[in-house]
């Protein structure tokens, strides 16, 4: 890390740019890279969702642009870039413009927090799980701001619904996360992952914390405004809900934020309950290959990324499947689900985990 | 707290048509609501008055674009009764067959769009897939997918020479209906959203003159097919339920699909054994002049009772044509049903009534 930093400063020095500028910009560069990767992944994710949804209903899905429609989402993105940004006359213009940015920025930081491999130096610190959770609530505020500033009745209903939803599902999620952090005695996503690296698949926290896993699985789409909890943009009731008035790139930012948060949330489930980048076999397959040590370590990183993405994409697929199957749940029933079932269940889950911790002790349960 | 007035429609994705529902909201609770119709008024009744009977015949399919055969039948039946034309038995069975296929297609489309309004996307495609089989058959036989113009005064235009398509439909559909039950009727979210939603009491249904599946769901066994001359040799049940809520209306409609299949297979058996090739009685369609008089034909359309009142003054053109369609009355009861419910329930209730706007406005 230091080596790259010095190299970067030297490069700037040769170009005649002051060192202070380099010190500031060096922190920003990773985020720029993440943002670029994020857009690529989201483009793939949207295509993946459309293809999978098409598969569920026996359609072909996009298959005209590019090979098997692989460039369809790219074409859509370009279209959105060139679309007119419709400005609003009434309503709060500053908040209106701020909301899409506010919804995407935290997600980019979240992507930086995720443990893709065991040695991803960037943003590795204790409390990263807590930081993650804090950041996921900011897009919710952005949704509210968007609805509030749009001066549209459909938007305001969508915005209020989003807030109700967010508040009621925050608590069960926090309780589950508390249980996981008790199990691993850590709030660091890397340490949580490493704590599950025992006895292969049986070391994963999905076993001691199965109830918590189910709660997370239900509560996260509610946080994400995803089907069956997509109340804040229920198109059959509220046209497009909070983003009715948005168009062009501003709409695209909301869209990006939604899908990248879907990926990040699925990744969180993979990390908390399925051992993140750990191999399900206990050892990495790359270790078995008869190659040089340096190559093995690189291959292990590649394999870790593979496992991480595989687990995440499986969970994403599950959410797409849910979207294809379930009707929307109305708002007041949603609140019932959260306060009457999920919250007590998450507390029970916490107690179970505490008992397991007391009996077995240690980070590996 | 201030009440908020919000317009749902006429350009709203899930009114599928151009209905305007002006709702007064307190939070998300509906305090008051009124419906505004007439955005799709085409003057169907007035148009009849300066057209000959034959010129008007292709237009009646458009009264309810999902049940073209029923409107055609209602008009043809009125004309035939006024002119006292006998319809050959074979044509009668073909008419029943086509109408029941059309009923299935119409109910399937309702099923798909209703679930889409509730937020489930897959059933929409499944229902359209099955409906497509029926429409393909219609296209093969009549050349049209929606506006058939297939019935003519005194019979039908073309004989059914191939029955494989219908047999295929009869074979495939029951399995698919079981699939629907698994994904829809056994789905707790669906049950939660439809149970006790928009209950039409027996009294209200009669007061608002609701007909069709919406009425039959209340338990009243009213089906004009049972009185009809066309259905007299055909064995079928009238599907009813105990209480007309959204769920029971769904169950009645799916039950009707099954009954329709029963009717179709009976018609098919009859048509196969029958050897006559008379599908239409001789009648001068072009210069058709009806004797002075008035006749009201009764048809049990998918969306309720369709009446076509035809008044003739003895000239080439009808003196007056009046349509009575089921959806019009279903829209009238909507404000009463919506009061006290919340915004998400609007679509759950409105969709369950199976309203087609062209039929309301005509």
XYZ file of C-alpha atoms in Angstrom:
727
model
C 0.000 0.000 0.000
C 2.756 2.409 1.031
C 4.699 1.481 -2.067
C 1.792 2.433 -4.330
C 1.280 5.621 -2.358
C 4.912 6.710 -2.803
C 4.797 5.804 -6.476
C 1.712 7.939 -6.896
C 3.250 10.942 -5.135
C 6.403 10.646 -7.216
C 4.340 10.577 -10.392
C 2.480 13.729 -9.374
C 5.781 15.388 -8.391
C 7.200 14.790 -11.838
C 4.068 16.313 -13.368
C 4.613 19.380 -11.177
C 1.548 18.938 -9.004
C 1.939 19.815 -5.284
C 2.200 16.964 -2.808
C -0.819 18.084 -0.760
C -3.020 17.474 -3.774
C -1.698 13.948 -4.047
C -2.361 13.246 -0.401
C -5.978 14.290 -0.766
C -6.690 12.583 -4.080
C -5.079 9.279 -3.126
C -7.949 8.572 -0.750
C -10.476 9.271 -3.487
C -8.998 7.068 -6.217
C -10.208 3.739 -4.784
C -13.738 5.090 -4.641
C -13.560 6.119 -8.278
C -12.446 2.599 -9.139
C -15.224 1.143 -7.002
C -17.789 3.384 -8.661
C -16.661 2.204 -12.078
C -16.760 -1.449 -11.041
C -20.113 -0.860 -9.390
C -21.639 0.438 -12.595
C -20.332 -2.573 -14.503
C -21.614 -5.017 -11.919
C -24.999 -3.309 -11.798
C -25.276 -3.433 -15.577
C -24.621 -7.137 -15.371
C -26.989 -7.538 -12.429
C -29.893 -5.873 -14.234
C -29.316 -8.052 -17.272
C -29.095 -11.083 -15.016
C -32.365 -10.177 -13.347
C -34.145 -9.619 -16.642
C -32.875 -12.888 -18.053
C -33.785 -14.785 -14.933
C -37.244 -13.223 -14.698
C -37.766 -14.078 -18.349
C -36.737 -17.638 -17.585
C -39.279 -17.867 -14.766
C -42.131 -16.824 -17.027
C -40.915 -18.727 -20.082
C -39.891 -15.718 -22.123
C -36.558 -15.150 -23.810
C -35.633 -11.881 -22.172
C -33.470 -9.304 -23.933
C -31.814 -10.966 -26.916
C -31.415 -8.305 -29.587
C -28.601 -5.976 -28.511
C -25.275 -7.752 -28.529
C -24.727 -11.472 -28.191
C -27.788 -12.931 -26.404
C -28.721 -9.394 -25.399
C -25.595 -8.877 -23.339
C -25.383 -5.200 -24.307
C -29.035 -4.449 -23.604
C -28.429 -2.815 -20.245
C -25.509 -0.843 -21.662
C -27.838 0.512 -24.318
C -30.390 1.342 -21.639
C -27.772 3.167 -19.599
C -26.677 5.202 -22.613
C -30.290 6.051 -23.343
C -30.759 7.276 -19.773
C -27.623 9.398 -20.051
C -28.994 11.225 -23.053
C -32.488 11.662 -21.764
C -33.700 15.060 -20.725
C -33.501 15.889 -17.064
C -36.940 17.254 -16.384
C -36.689 20.011 -13.823
C -39.429 20.696 -11.349
C -40.945 24.134 -10.915
C -42.576 23.688 -7.549
C -41.071 21.746 -4.669
C -37.629 21.928 -3.161
C -35.149 21.996 -6.007
C -31.986 21.660 -3.946
C -33.215 18.567 -2.152
C -34.599 17.262 -5.409
C -31.147 17.358 -6.971
C -29.389 16.194 -3.827
C -31.484 13.081 -3.235
C -30.165 10.875 -6.087
C -26.571 11.696 -5.147
C -27.284 10.985 -1.506
C -28.712 7.625 -2.399
C -25.741 6.423 -4.445
C -22.755 7.794 -2.510
C -23.169 5.668 0.638
C -23.534 2.569 -1.496
C -20.158 3.213 -3.123
C -18.589 3.411 0.348
C -20.401 0.204 1.327
C -18.844 -1.553 -1.636
C -15.462 -0.496 -0.331
C -16.228 -2.136 3.008
C -17.079 -5.551 1.600
C -14.465 -8.285 2.125
C -13.932 -9.615 -1.373
C -10.698 -11.397 -0.457
C -8.868 -11.954 2.786
C -6.274 -9.335 1.899
C -8.130 -6.379 0.486
C -6.287 -3.654 2.312
C -8.599 -0.838 1.450
C -10.957 0.161 4.284
C -10.149 -2.677 6.636
C -11.010 -1.547 10.132
C -12.884 -2.629 13.249
C -16.533 -1.612 13.423
C -16.839 -1.958 9.653
C -20.074 -3.914 10.154
C -21.508 -1.106 12.243
C -20.396 1.400 9.632
C -22.033 -0.707 6.957
C -25.366 -0.713 8.785
C -25.182 3.024 9.411
C -24.589 3.657 5.730
C -27.471 1.491 4.500
C -29.951 3.808 6.175
C -28.810 6.862 4.240
C -30.368 5.766 0.911
C -33.623 5.522 2.829
C -33.313 9.164 3.812
C -32.571 9.959 0.180
C -35.774 8.223 -0.848
C -37.705 10.280 1.645
C -36.071 13.498 0.457
C -36.853 12.612 -3.152
C -40.493 12.044 -2.367
C -40.750 15.091 -0.151
C -39.089 17.494 -2.573
C -40.958 16.313 -5.685
C -44.199 18.101 -4.843
C -46.166 15.135 -6.083
C -48.842 13.335 -4.134
C -47.835 9.906 -5.321
C -44.234 10.661 -4.374
C -45.058 11.789 -0.878
C -47.107 8.655 -0.207
C -44.185 6.576 -1.487
C -41.733 8.531 0.651
C -43.755 8.133 3.837
C -44.113 4.431 3.154
C -40.357 4.111 2.693
C -39.721 5.713 6.073
C -42.295 3.548 7.846
C -40.752 0.521 6.245
C -37.206 1.534 7.097
C -37.950 2.284 10.733
C -39.801 -0.950 11.332
C -37.189 -3.191 9.766
C -34.154 -1.501 11.279
C -34.539 -3.125 14.677
C -34.763 -6.803 13.644
C -31.722 -6.340 11.406
C -29.744 -4.745 14.223
C -30.620 -7.575 16.594
C -29.479 -10.187 14.106
C -26.246 -8.341 13.512
C -25.744 -8.117 17.263
C -26.115 -11.907 17.461
C -23.538 -12.446 14.726
C -21.077 -10.060 16.319
C -21.499 -11.870 19.640
C -20.754 -15.171 17.916
C -17.596 -13.876 16.307
C -16.695 -11.415 19.082
C -16.060 -8.814 16.421
C -17.641 -6.054 14.377
C -15.029 -6.348 11.678
C -16.334 -7.958 8.498
C -12.945 -9.610 7.820
C -12.740 -11.103 11.295
C -16.335 -12.326 11.062
C -15.452 -14.059 7.810
C -12.274 -15.567 9.216
C -14.114 -16.808 12.292
C -16.218 -18.977 10.005
C -13.182 -20.580 8.403
C -13.332 -23.787 10.450
C -14.654 -27.228 9.483
C -15.590 -25.977 6.017
C -19.308 -25.596 5.530
C -20.124 -26.438 9.161
C -18.294 -23.420 10.476
C -20.730 -21.041 8.841
C -22.943 -19.012 11.103
C -26.061 -20.034 9.228
C -26.247 -23.082 11.529
C -26.130 -21.511 14.995
C -27.960 -18.444 13.723
C -30.496 -19.960 11.343
C -33.422 -17.958 12.682
C -31.365 -14.810 12.297
C -30.572 -15.738 8.714
C -34.275 -16.072 7.915
C -34.999 -12.722 9.545
C -32.239 -11.069 7.506
C -33.570 -12.698 4.365
C -37.011 -11.206 4.993
C -35.949 -7.847 6.369
C -33.344 -6.895 3.775
C -35.698 -6.602 0.771
C -37.815 -4.363 2.955
C -34.790 -2.133 3.465
C -34.107 -2.219 -0.247
C -37.681 -1.466 -1.342
C -37.642 -4.657 -3.282
C -40.465 -6.972 -4.106
C -42.517 -8.121 -2.212
C -41.906 -4.996 -0.129
C -41.588 -2.486 -2.967
C -44.279 -0.294 -1.475
C -42.544 3.016 -1.955
C -42.565 2.602 -5.708
C -45.496 0.244 -6.138
C -46.168 0.897 -9.786
C -49.705 -0.435 -9.787
C -50.706 1.991 -7.057
C -48.302 4.914 -7.012
C -47.133 5.072 -10.640
C -43.453 5.063 -9.650
C -43.730 6.184 -6.029
C -40.902 8.388 -4.808
C -39.207 8.718 -8.187
C -42.278 9.633 -10.222
C -40.829 13.046 -11.056
C -37.319 11.859 -11.835
C -35.976 11.301 -15.303
C -32.715 10.853 -17.137
C -29.520 10.534 -15.150
C -31.137 11.369 -11.814
C -33.444 8.425 -12.221
C -30.477 6.305 -13.272
C -28.689 7.187 -10.028
C -31.623 5.885 -7.991
C -31.644 2.814 -10.141
C -27.923 2.258 -9.667
C -28.235 2.751 -5.929
C -31.085 0.254 -5.693
C -29.309 -2.498 -7.546
C -25.886 -1.949 -6.035
C -27.497 -1.998 -2.607
C -29.207 -5.237 -3.532
C -25.809 -6.682 -4.338
C -24.259 -5.268 -1.186
C -27.048 -6.616 1.004
C -26.807 -10.047 -0.546
C -23.071 -9.862 0.024
C -23.713 -8.996 3.658
C -25.840 -12.117 4.063
C -23.123 -14.146 2.365
C -20.509 -12.707 4.713
C -22.492 -12.986 7.930
C -23.962 -16.430 7.410
C -22.170 -18.214 4.591
C -18.555 -17.533 5.339
C -18.008 -14.805 2.740
C -14.935 -15.612 0.699
C -14.262 -18.900 2.508
C -14.356 -22.074 0.501
C -17.165 -24.456 1.458
C -14.651 -27.345 1.464
C -12.523 -26.069 4.327
C -9.470 -25.677 2.090
C -9.049 -23.676 -1.071
C -8.971 -25.697 -4.252
C -6.037 -23.620 -5.445
C -3.920 -25.105 -2.630
C -4.272 -28.519 -4.209
C -2.744 -27.407 -7.494
C 0.940 -28.294 -7.950
C 2.152 -24.792 -8.816
C 4.613 -22.335 -7.337
C 3.824 -20.730 -3.997
C 3.473 -17.194 -5.375
C 1.040 -18.414 -8.027
C -0.914 -20.344 -5.411
C -1.437 -17.256 -3.291
C -2.710 -15.325 -6.324
C -4.983 -18.206 -7.246
C -6.315 -18.276 -3.710
C -7.281 -14.623 -3.987
C -9.028 -15.354 -7.271
C -10.824 -18.283 -5.702
C -11.892 -16.177 -2.752
C -13.392 -13.615 -5.113
C -15.109 -16.462 -6.948
C -16.685 -17.876 -3.796
C -17.710 -14.426 -2.630
C -19.446 -13.605 -5.897
C -20.989 -17.061 -6.223
C -22.578 -16.904 -2.790
C -23.740 -13.346 -3.347
C -25.225 -14.097 -6.746
C -27.083 -17.096 -5.361
C -28.732 -14.859 -2.803
C -29.451 -12.244 -5.472
C -31.054 -15.000 -7.549
C -33.178 -15.920 -4.573
C -34.469 -12.351 -4.391
C -35.213 -12.355 -8.108
C -37.101 -15.597 -7.660
C -39.103 -14.037 -4.850
C -39.866 -11.089 -7.069
C -41.189 -13.402 -9.757
C -43.418 -15.245 -7.329
C -44.934 -13.062 -4.648
C -47.526 -10.298 -4.833
C -46.863 -7.050 -3.006
C -47.564 -6.853 0.707
C -49.611 -3.807 1.778
C -47.998 -1.243 4.067
C -49.902 -1.793 7.298
C -49.389 -5.549 7.075
C -45.707 -4.966 6.481
C -45.448 -3.085 9.765
C -47.298 -5.958 11.440
C -44.807 -8.465 10.070
C -41.915 -6.474 11.430
C -43.120 -5.622 14.925
C -45.181 -8.712 15.677
C -43.031 -11.453 14.203
C -39.564 -10.374 13.143
C -38.615 -8.347 16.212
C -39.583 -11.035 18.796
C -37.995 -13.669 16.595
C -34.775 -11.693 16.369
C -34.663 -11.370 20.161
C -35.216 -15.125 20.519
C -32.433 -15.646 17.986
C -30.167 -13.417 20.068
C -30.899 -15.467 23.205
C -30.215 -18.736 21.373
C -26.918 -17.380 20.112
C -25.968 -16.234 23.603
C -26.648 -19.732 24.960
C -24.553 -21.296 22.182
C -21.778 -18.862 22.921
C -21.885 -19.676 26.628
C -21.847 -23.436 26.006
C -19.217 -23.634 23.271
C -17.238 -20.431 23.756
C -14.690 -19.198 21.252
C -15.230 -17.427 17.958
C -15.879 -20.605 16.007
C -19.162 -21.777 17.414
C -54.950 16.240 9.844
C -55.583 17.656 6.410
C -57.200 15.407 3.924
C -55.487 14.883 0.618
C -57.291 14.542 -2.651
C -55.604 12.338 -5.164
C -56.572 11.446 -8.686
C -56.131 7.859 -9.680
C -56.494 7.787 -13.406
C -57.532 8.379 -16.114
C -53.903 7.820 -17.095
C -52.888 5.352 -14.453
C -51.107 2.079 -15.177
C -53.506 -0.169 -13.347
C -56.925 1.186 -14.115
C -56.287 -0.591 -17.428
C -58.484 1.732 -19.305
C -59.447 5.259 -18.564
C -61.310 5.287 -15.306
C -60.752 8.188 -12.984
C -61.081 7.509 -9.284
C -60.990 10.701 -7.255
C -60.088 9.633 -3.760
C -59.987 11.684 -0.602
C -57.288 10.309 1.643
C -56.628 10.647 5.331
C -53.086 9.323 5.446
C -53.570 6.171 3.432
C -57.175 5.616 4.457
C -59.840 6.350 1.893
C -62.395 8.708 3.364
C -64.325 9.393 0.250
C -64.112 8.437 -3.345
C -65.961 8.987 -6.552
C -65.589 7.485 -9.966
C -65.564 9.413 -13.186
C -66.373 7.552 -16.377
C -66.839 8.580 -19.980
C -63.239 8.927 -21.166
C -63.751 6.145 -23.667
C -67.207 7.013 -24.888
C -67.520 6.234 -28.579
C -71.242 6.575 -29.039
C -71.782 2.924 -29.809
C -75.535 3.260 -29.404
C -75.935 6.414 -31.484
C -73.720 5.027 -34.248
C -76.202 2.228 -34.793
C -78.930 4.628 -35.742
C -77.499 5.654 -39.081
C -76.107 2.329 -40.152
C -77.778 -0.711 -41.597
C -77.844 -3.846 -39.493
C -75.016 -5.386 -41.452
C -72.918 -2.236 -41.209
C -73.369 -2.146 -37.480
C -72.555 -5.819 -36.918
C -68.724 -5.531 -37.074
C -68.811 -2.672 -34.572
C -70.535 -4.508 -31.759
C -67.427 -6.573 -31.076
C -65.858 -3.375 -29.836
C -68.359 -2.834 -27.042
C -66.324 -5.181 -24.895
C -63.111 -5.974 -26.664
C -62.376 -8.996 -24.511
C -65.725 -10.616 -25.111
C -66.359 -9.904 -28.783
C -68.393 -13.037 -29.354
C -70.819 -12.166 -26.591
C -71.655 -8.775 -28.022
C -71.927 -10.229 -31.495
C -74.219 -12.866 -30.153
C -76.381 -10.386 -28.251
C -76.935 -8.293 -31.364
C -77.432 -11.250 -33.703
C -79.855 -12.827 -31.253
C -81.929 -9.650 -31.117
C -82.010 -9.355 -34.905
C -82.876 -13.020 -35.353
C -85.689 -12.832 -32.840
C -87.151 -9.704 -34.429
C -86.971 -11.144 -37.926
C -87.948 -14.598 -36.649
C -85.029 -16.307 -38.318
C -84.322 -19.857 -37.290
C -80.716 -20.624 -36.374
C -79.525 -24.113 -37.392
C -78.618 -26.417 -34.528
C -75.016 -26.731 -35.685
C -74.577 -22.970 -35.709
C -76.001 -22.834 -32.201
C -73.412 -25.276 -30.926
C -70.615 -23.446 -32.708
C -71.784 -20.215 -31.133
C -71.805 -21.732 -27.664
C -68.382 -23.229 -28.255
C -66.894 -19.938 -29.377
C -68.484 -17.975 -26.562
C -67.222 -20.345 -23.907
C -63.709 -20.245 -25.362
C -63.988 -16.497 -25.302
C -65.099 -16.600 -21.677
C -62.011 -18.601 -20.777
C -59.789 -16.149 -22.663
C -61.445 -13.212 -20.936
C -61.175 -14.722 -17.462
C -57.543 -15.634 -18.089
C -56.717 -12.077 -19.055
C -58.469 -10.843 -15.944
C -56.516 -13.300 -13.839
C -53.193 -12.154 -15.216
C -53.821 -8.435 -14.947
C -55.360 -8.734 -11.496
C -52.296 -10.466 -10.135
C -50.132 -7.865 -11.845
C -52.033 -5.161 -10.008
C -51.381 -6.969 -6.758
C -47.679 -6.898 -7.626
C -47.075 -10.461 -8.803
C -45.588 -10.497 -12.273
C -45.366 -14.159 -13.249
C -49.071 -15.128 -13.355
C -49.568 -12.397 -15.935
C -47.323 -14.172 -18.414
C -48.666 -17.603 -17.553
C -52.253 -16.507 -18.115
C -51.354 -14.823 -21.385
C -49.571 -17.941 -22.555
C -52.751 -19.991 -22.170
C -54.906 -17.233 -23.591
C -52.640 -17.146 -26.605
C -53.620 -20.712 -27.505
C -57.258 -19.702 -27.617
C -56.551 -16.539 -29.594
C -54.495 -18.533 -32.093
C -57.489 -20.754 -32.656
C -59.748 -17.733 -33.082
C -57.326 -16.251 -35.555
C -57.199 -19.482 -37.519
C -60.942 -19.704 -37.721
C -62.104 -16.118 -37.987
C -58.990 -14.280 -39.146
C -59.065 -12.011 -36.127
C -57.713 -12.143 -32.602
C -60.098 -9.766 -30.855
C -62.714 -8.305 -33.212
C -64.051 -11.423 -34.809
C -67.226 -10.456 -36.716
C -67.793 -14.181 -36.932
C -71.451 -14.515 -36.065
C -73.891 -13.419 -38.695
C -77.621 -13.055 -38.741
C -78.982 -16.571 -38.782
C -75.803 -18.456 -38.041
C -72.029 -18.251 -38.269
C -69.756 -17.340 -41.157
C -67.602 -20.432 -41.314
C -67.801 -24.001 -40.154
C -65.282 -25.396 -37.690
C -63.365 -27.911 -39.751
C -60.517 -28.589 -37.393
C -60.916 -29.497 -33.755
C -57.327 -30.394 -32.800
C -56.638 -26.925 -31.459
C -59.590 -27.042 -29.102
C -58.701 -30.537 -27.953
C -55.192 -29.311 -27.246
C -56.566 -26.451 -25.188
C -58.840 -28.794 -23.252
C -55.904 -31.056 -22.574
C -53.416 -28.408 -21.480
C -55.601 -26.018 -19.544
C -56.573 -28.208 -16.536
C -52.914 -28.794 -15.666
C -52.171 -25.114 -15.971
C -55.123 -24.270 -13.750
C -53.611 -26.503 -11.093
C -50.376 -24.574 -11.447
C -52.288 -21.328 -10.987
C -53.816 -22.675 -7.822
C -50.377 -23.464 -6.501
C -48.884 -20.064 -7.290
C -51.986 -17.956 -6.586
C -54.670 -19.526 -4.416
C -52.211 -21.254 -2.087
C -50.156 -18.128 -1.713
C -50.573 -16.616 1.771
C -49.782 -13.127 0.504
C -52.525 -13.379 -2.097
C -55.002 -14.684 0.480
C -54.054 -11.899 2.869
C -54.656 -9.285 0.216
C -57.942 -10.574 -1.119
C -59.760 -12.134 1.828
C -62.609 -9.905 3.065
C -61.630 -7.213 0.594
C -64.501 -5.223 -0.892
C -67.364 -7.365 0.299
C -70.500 -6.926 -1.801
C -73.502 -7.889 0.281
C -76.412 -9.657 -1.353
C -78.606 -6.625 -0.855
C -76.090 -4.178 -2.291
C -75.470 -6.426 -5.249
C -79.165 -6.501 -6.069
C -79.590 -2.781 -5.456
C -76.733 -1.907 -7.767
C -77.837 -4.641 -10.186
C -74.457 -6.299 -10.177
C -74.374 -9.379 -12.372
C -71.955 -12.016 -13.494
C -69.312 -13.595 -11.270
C -69.482 -10.630 -8.898
C -73.114 -11.449 -8.148
C -72.704 -15.202 -8.149
C -69.964 -14.879 -5.530
C -72.609 -13.579 -3.095
C -74.435 -16.893 -3.395
C -77.236 -15.823 -5.731
C -77.506 -18.458 -8.442
C -78.271 -16.147 -11.327
C -76.967 -17.243 -14.699
C -78.968 -16.534 -17.834
C -77.275 -19.419 -19.595
C -79.554 -21.708 -17.605
C -82.634 -20.084 -19.173
C -81.130 -19.884 -22.627
C -82.360 -21.987 -25.491
C -78.769 -22.467 -26.628
C -77.627 -24.218 -23.478
C -80.672 -26.374 -22.876
C -79.022 -29.715 -23.733
C -75.747 -28.868 -22.079
C -74.899 -29.963 -18.592
C -72.997 -27.449 -16.474
C -73.028 -26.039 -12.965
C -73.459 -22.443 -11.925
C -70.503 -21.639 -9.713
C -71.381 -19.719 -6.583
C -69.659 -18.766 -3.340
C -70.880 -17.686 0.066
C -69.562 -14.167 0.242
C -68.595 -11.818 -2.546
C -65.121 -10.719 -1.481
C -62.150 -10.437 -3.813
C -60.968 -13.972 -3.069
C -64.336 -15.557 -3.771
C -64.713 -13.567 -6.957
C -61.388 -15.039 -8.025
C -62.549 -18.538 -7.092
C -65.837 -18.138 -8.954
C -64.015 -17.058 -12.093
C -61.538 -19.922 -12.021
C -64.453 -22.249 -11.344
C -66.208 -20.828 -14.375
C -63.184 -21.575 -16.516
C -63.536 -25.222 -15.527
C -67.274 -25.220 -16.238
C -66.651 -23.594 -19.607
C -64.255 -26.386 -20.471
C -67.004 -28.863 -19.622
C -69.386 -27.038 -21.956
C -66.773 -26.904 -24.705
C -66.083 -30.627 -24.590
C -69.828 -31.327 -24.781
C -70.184 -29.013 -27.771
C -67.214 -30.646 -29.405
C -68.673 -34.112 -28.974
C -71.930 -32.951 -30.471
C -70.233 -31.250 -33.413
C -68.221 -34.381 -34.172
C -71.253 -36.641 -34.304
C -73.346 -34.163 -36.230
C -73.124 -34.573 -39.994
C -75.160 -31.622 -41.243
C -73.225 -28.810 -42.836
C -75.885 -26.154 -42.492
C -74.299 -23.403 -40.472
C -76.508 -20.515 -41.461
C -80.073 -19.983 -42.523
C -80.720 -18.094 -45.719
C -81.269 -14.444 -44.958
C -80.784 -11.287 -46.974
C -78.171 -9.604 -44.849
C -77.555 -6.586 -47.039
C -81.057 -5.297 -47.398
C -82.241 -6.625 -44.092
C -85.433 -4.936 -42.979
C -86.838 -5.902 -39.631
C -90.519 -5.724 -38.818
C -91.566 -3.034 -36.415
C -91.002 -4.073 -32.846
C -88.672 -4.337 -29.934
C -86.616 -7.153 -28.564
C -84.196 -7.484 -25.674
C -81.646 -10.276 -25.974
C -80.001 -11.714 -22.881
C -76.411 -12.914 -22.860
C -74.312 -14.070 -19.944
C -71.045 -12.316 -20.767
C -67.874 -12.814 -18.694
C -68.452 -9.502 -16.960
C -72.116 -9.983 -16.247
C -75.423 -9.790 -17.956
C -75.313 -8.188 -21.392
C -78.613 -6.968 -22.710
C -79.055 -5.650 -26.197
C -82.302 -3.800 -26.646
C -83.132 -3.405 -30.312
C -86.005 -1.188 -31.434
C -86.970 -1.348 -35.076
C -89.297 0.999 -36.939
C -89.441 -1.197 -40.016
C -86.678 0.562 -41.926
C -83.231 -0.686 -42.928
C -81.636 0.892 -39.903
C -82.286 0.215 -36.255
C -84.385 2.907 -34.616
C -82.567 2.511 -31.336
C -79.984 0.166 -29.891
C -79.334 0.099 -26.164
C -76.595 -1.884 -24.523
C -76.595 -2.957 -20.909
C -73.251 -4.300 -19.807
C -71.998 -5.721 -16.534
C -68.958 -3.503 -15.970
C -70.980 -0.290 -15.883
C -72.767 -1.417 -12.746
C -69.608 -2.784 -11.182
C -68.003 0.662 -11.428
C -70.994 2.275 -9.735
C -70.585 0.189 -6.603
C -66.849 0.910 -6.382
C -67.036 4.015 -4.102
C -69.110 2.089 -1.603
C -66.633 -0.782 -1.579
C -63.549 1.401 -1.264
C -64.672 3.490 1.687
C -62.680 2.612 4.802
C -59.973 0.767 2.932
C -56.420 1.897 2.242
C -54.625 2.879 -0.963
C -53.125 -0.559 -1.738
C -56.611 -2.049 -1.471
C -57.932 0.163 -4.273
C -56.359 -2.058 -6.870
C -57.137 -5.251 -4.961
C -60.831 -4.339 -4.954
C -61.169 -2.566 -8.263
C -59.274 -5.292 -10.075
C -61.394 -8.025 -8.554
C -64.546 -6.536 -10.108
C -63.161 -7.213 -13.595
C -64.075 -3.891 -15.146
C -63.420 -3.243 -18.815
C -63.691 0.436 -19.545
C -64.895 0.350 -23.186
C -67.776 -1.684 -21.911
C -68.585 0.924 -19.287
C -68.546 3.886 -21.633
C -69.591 2.152 -24.840
